[in-house]
Coordinates of C-alpha atoms in Angstrom, one line a residue:
M1 CA 0.0 0.0 0.0
K2 CA 1.4 3.4 -1.1
T3 CA 1.5 6.3 1.3
E4 CA -0.1 9.5 0.6
N5 CA 3.4 11.1 -0.2
E6 CA 4.1 8.1 -2.4
E7 CA 1.0 8.7 -4.4
A8 CA 1.7 12.4 -4.6
G9 CA 5.3 11.7 -6.0
Q10 CA 4.0 9.4 -8.5
K11 CA 1.2 11.6 -9.6
S12 CA 3.7 14.6 -10.1
L13 CA 6.0 12.4 -12.1
D14 CA 3.1 11.2 -14.5
L15 CA 2.1 14.8 -14.9
A16 CA 5.9 15.7 -15.7
M17 CA 5.8 12.9 -18.2
R18 CA 2.9 14.5 -19.9
Y19 CA 4.6 17.9 -19.9
M20 CA 7.5 16.2 -21.7
D21 CA 5.3 14.4 -24.3
N22 CA 3.6 17.8 -25.1
A23 CA 6.9 19.6 -25.4
K24 CA 8.4 17.1 -28.0
K25 CA 5.0 17.4 -29.9
E26 CA 5.3 21.4 -29.8
L27 CA 8.9 21.1 -30.9
T28 CA 8.0 18.9 -33.9
L29 CA 5.8 22.0 -35.0
S30 CA 8.9 24.0 -35.8
K31 CA 10.5 22.8 -39.0
K32 CA 14.4 22.5 -39.2
E33 CA 16.4 24.6 -41.7
G34 CA 19.8 23.1 -41.4
K35 CA 21.1 23.4 -37.9
F36 CA 18.3 25.7 -36.7
Y37 CA 14.6 25.7 -35.9
E38 CA 12.7 28.0 -38.1
D39 CA 9.9 29.0 -35.8
T40 CA 11.2 30.1 -32.4
K41 CA 7.7 30.5 -31.1
H42 CA 7.2 26.6 -31.1
V43 CA 10.8 26.2 -29.9
S44 CA 10.2 28.7 -27.0
G45 CA 6.9 27.1 -26.1
A46 CA 8.4 23.5 -26.1
C47 CA 11.3 24.6 -24.0
G48 CA 9.0 26.3 -21.5
V49 CA 6.8 23.2 -21.1
A50 CA 9.8 20.8 -20.8
Y51 CA 11.3 22.8 -18.1
K52 CA 8.0 23.1 -16.3
G53 CA 7.8 19.2 -16.5
V54 CA 11.1 19.0 -14.7
L55 CA 10.0 21.3 -11.8
V56 CA 6.8 19.3 -11.4
A57 CA 8.9 16.1 -11.2
L58 CA 11.1 17.8 -8.7
D59 CA 8.2 18.9 -6.8
G60 CA 6.9 15.4 -6.5
I61 CA 10.2 14.0 -5.3
F62 CA 10.6 16.7 -2.7
V63 CA 7.1 15.9 -1.3
L64 CA 8.1 12.2 -1.1
R65 CA 11.3 13.1 0.8
G66 CA 9.4 15.5 3.0
I67 CA 11.0 18.6 1.6
E68 CA 8.4 21.4 1.7
R69 CA 8.3 24.8 0.1
D70 CA 6.6 27.9 1.3
K71 CA 3.3 27.9 -0.7
R72 CA 3.0 31.5 -0.4
K73 CA 5.7 32.3 -2.9
R74 CA 7.1 31.1 -6.1
P75 CA 10.1 28.9 -5.4
S76 CA 13.3 30.0 -7.1
I77 CA 15.8 27.8 -9.1
E78 CA 17.9 28.1 -5.9
F79 CA 15.2 26.1 -3.9
Y80 CA 15.3 23.3 -6.6
K81 CA 19.2 23.3 -6.7
S82 CA 19.6 23.3 -3.0
N83 CA 17.2 20.6 -2.3
L84 CA 18.2 18.6 -5.4
A85 CA 21.7 18.7 -4.1
K86 CA 20.6 17.0 -0.8
I87 CA 19.2 14.0 -2.8
D88 CA 21.5 13.6 -5.8
K89 CA 24.5 15.9 -6.6
K90 CA 25.2 14.3 -9.7
L91 CA 21.6 15.1 -11.0
L92 CA 22.2 18.6 -10.1
N93 CA 24.4 19.0 -13.2
S94 CA 21.6 17.9 -15.4
L95 CA 19.1 20.5 -13.7
N96 CA 21.8 23.3 -14.3
V97 CA 21.9 22.3 -17.9
T98 CA 18.1 22.0 -18.3
Y99 CA 17.8 25.4 -16.6
E100 CA 20.4 27.2 -18.7
I101 CA 19.2 25.7 -22.3
L102 CA 15.5 25.1 -21.8
H103 CA 14.5 27.8 -19.3
L104 CA 16.8 30.8 -20.0
S105 CA 18.1 30.2 -23.6
G106 CA 15.2 28.4 -25.2
Y107 CA 12.4 29.8 -23.6
Y108 CA 13.3 33.5 -22.9
D109 CA 16.1 34.1 -25.3
G110 CA 14.7 32.4 -28.4
L111 CA 17.6 30.2 -29.0
N112 CA 16.8 27.9 -32.1
D113 CA 19.7 25.7 -32.4
V114 CA 18.7 22.1 -33.0
I115 CA 21.8 20.6 -31.3
I116 CA 21.7 22.6 -28.2
I117 CA 17.9 22.4 -27.7
N118 CA 18.0 18.7 -28.2
R119 CA 20.7 18.5 -25.5
G120 CA 18.5 20.4 -23.1
F121 CA 15.7 17.8 -23.7
E122 CA 18.1 15.0 -23.3
E123 CA 19.0 16.4 -19.9
A124 CA 15.6 16.8 -18.9
E125 CA 14.8 13.2 -20.0
I126 CA 17.7 12.2 -17.8
I127 CA 16.2 13.9 -14.8
L128 CA 12.9 12.3 -15.3
K129 CA 14.2 8.9 -15.6
K130 CA 16.3 9.2 -12.6
L131 CA 13.5 10.7 -10.5
K132 CA 11.2 7.7 -11.6
Q133 CA 13.8 5.3 -10.1
M134 CA 13.6 7.1 -6.9
L135 CA 9.9 6.5 -6.5

């Protein structure tokens, strides 16, 4: 029988996987022109959704581990980094790459380099896979 926290963690991870599936579909809407995506709108949207999926998964693992966040304010990337470091320091590297590529460069800055964006998606997948093993 799963505990309430285990169920919440699994639910968050399932939702995170849906986010990633949606992000991949969004990314396919932008055609490739050589080494670049043509439509940065779709790339930006896909990056934002993929990054959000990573945060949702982390939230689920934090609940499972009894790490609580202040519900009155938005958590910062520092919250996620410091708490993930307590769980898995190696995975922190993947979070840093995901944050830099998907959130900052892909979502905010409109980066459209196919190789770099794909690298961000790969790191997000690594995070989700590792968190799934932690359930």
